[in-house]
Amino acid sequence: MNIDFENDFTTSLATVLFVGFSAVTAIWLFTSLWFSSGSVLLAIVSFALITPFAAVGVGIMATIASWLIALFVSGLRISSTRKQRV
């Protein structure tokens, strides 16, 4: 798969949003495990055990959310450029 970041605004925005959503979710999960357990080592072990199962659900939700936001922003962008031409 080749993503053309210069000509496809929607795909590039969805990709950036997906990476951001996934990173924020992973950081939030690790810090919540760390604060709830009180131990960094226990948080690392728990994170390593929970992450493979949570990754599927988080990936699906992040994909849907990033595409919906990217399509909305792309529609707004197209709408604003059409108004400027008229």
CSV table of C-alpha atoms in Angstrom, one decimal:
chain,number,residue,atom,x,y,z
A,1,MET,CA,0.0,0.0,0.0
A,2,ASN,CA,1.4,3.4,-1.0
A,3,ILE,CA,-0.1,6.5,0.7
A,4,ASP,CA,0.4,9.6,-1.4
A,5,PHE,CA,0.6,12.3,1.2
A,6,GLU,CA,0.8,15.1,-1.3
A,7,ASN,CA,-2.4,14.5,-3.3
A,8,ASP,CA,-4.7,12.6,-0.9
A,9,PHE,CA,-5.6,14.9,2.0
A,10,THR,CA,-8.2,12.6,3.6
A,11,THR,CA,-5.9,9.5,3.7
A,12,SER,CA,-3.0,11.4,5.1
A,13,LEU,CA,-5.1,13.1,7.8
A,14,ALA,CA,-6.7,9.7,8.8
A,15,THR,CA,-3.2,8.2,9.0
A,16,VAL,CA,-1.9,11.0,11.3
A,17,LEU,CA,-5.1,10.8,13.4
A,18,PHE,CA,-4.8,7.0,13.8
A,19,VAL,CA,-1.3,7.2,14.9
A,20,GLY,CA,-2.1,10.0,17.4
A,21,PHE,CA,-5.2,8.2,18.8
A,22,SER,CA,-3.3,4.9,19.2
A,23,ALA,CA,-0.3,6.6,20.9
A,24,VAL,CA,-2.6,8.5,23.3
A,25,THR,CA,-4.5,5.4,24.2
A,26,ALA,CA,-1.4,3.4,24.8
A,27,ILE,CA,0.1,6.1,27.0
A,28,TRP,CA,-3.2,6.5,28.9
A,29,LEU,CA,-3.4,2.7,29.5
A,30,PHE,CA,0.2,2.4,30.7
A,31,THR,CA,-0.1,5.4,33.1
A,32,SER,CA,-3.4,4.2,34.5
A,33,LEU,CA,-1.9,0.8,35.1
A,34,TRP,CA,1.1,2.4,36.7
A,35,PHE,CA,-0.9,4.6,39.1
A,36,SER,CA,-3.3,1.9,40.0
A,37,SER,CA,-0.6,-0.7,40.8
A,38,GLY,CA,2.0,1.7,42.2
A,39,SER,CA,4.9,-0.2,40.6
A,40,VAL,CA,6.5,0.4,37.3
A,41,LEU,CA,7.5,-3.3,36.9
A,42,LEU,CA,4.0,-4.5,37.5
A,43,ALA,CA,2.6,-1.9,35.1
A,44,ILE,CA,5.0,-3.1,32.4
A,45,VAL,CA,4.0,-6.7,32.9
A,46,SER,CA,0.3,-5.9,33.0
A,47,PHE,CA,0.7,-3.7,29.9
A,48,ALA,CA,2.4,-6.5,28.0
A,49,LEU,CA,-0.3,-8.9,28.9
A,50,ILE,CA,-3.3,-6.6,28.2
A,51,THR,CA,-2.1,-4.9,25.1
A,52,PRO,CA,-2.4,-7.8,22.6
A,53,PHE,CA,-6.1,-8.2,23.5
A,54,ALA,CA,-6.9,-4.5,23.7
A,55,ALA,CA,-5.1,-3.6,20.5
A,56,VAL,CA,-7.8,-5.1,18.3
A,57,GLY,CA,-10.6,-3.1,19.8
A,58,VAL,CA,-8.6,0.0,20.1
A,59,GLY,CA,-7.4,-0.3,16.5
A,60,ILE,CA,-10.9,-0.7,15.2
A,61,MET,CA,-12.2,2.3,17.2
A,62,ALA,CA,-9.2,4.5,16.3
A,63,THR,CA,-9.6,3.6,12.6
A,64,ILE,CA,-13.3,4.5,12.6
A,65,ALA,CA,-12.8,7.7,14.5
A,66,SER,CA,-9.9,8.8,12.5
A,67,TRP,CA,-11.6,8.2,9.1
A,68,LEU,CA,-14.8,9.9,10.3
A,69,ILE,CA,-12.9,13.0,11.4
A,70,ALA,CA,-10.8,13.0,8.3
A,71,LEU,CA,-13.8,12.8,6.0
A,72,PHE,CA,-15.5,15.6,7.9
A,73,VAL,CA,-12.5,17.9,7.7
A,74,SER,CA,-12.0,17.0,4.0
A,75,GLY,CA,-15.7,17.8,3.4
A,76,LEU,CA,-15.3,21.2,5.1
A,77,ARG,CA,-12.1,21.9,3.2
A,78,ILE,CA,-13.8,21.1,-0.2
A,79,SER,CA,-16.9,23.1,0.8
A,80,SER,CA,-14.8,26.2,1.7
A,81,THR,CA,-12.7,26.0,-1.5
A,82,ARG,CA,-15.9,25.8,-3.6
A,83,LYS,CA,-17.3,28.9,-1.8
A,84,GLN,CA,-14.1,30.8,-2.6
A,85,ARG,CA,-14.3,30.0,-6.3
A,86,VAL,CA,-17.9,31.3,-6.6
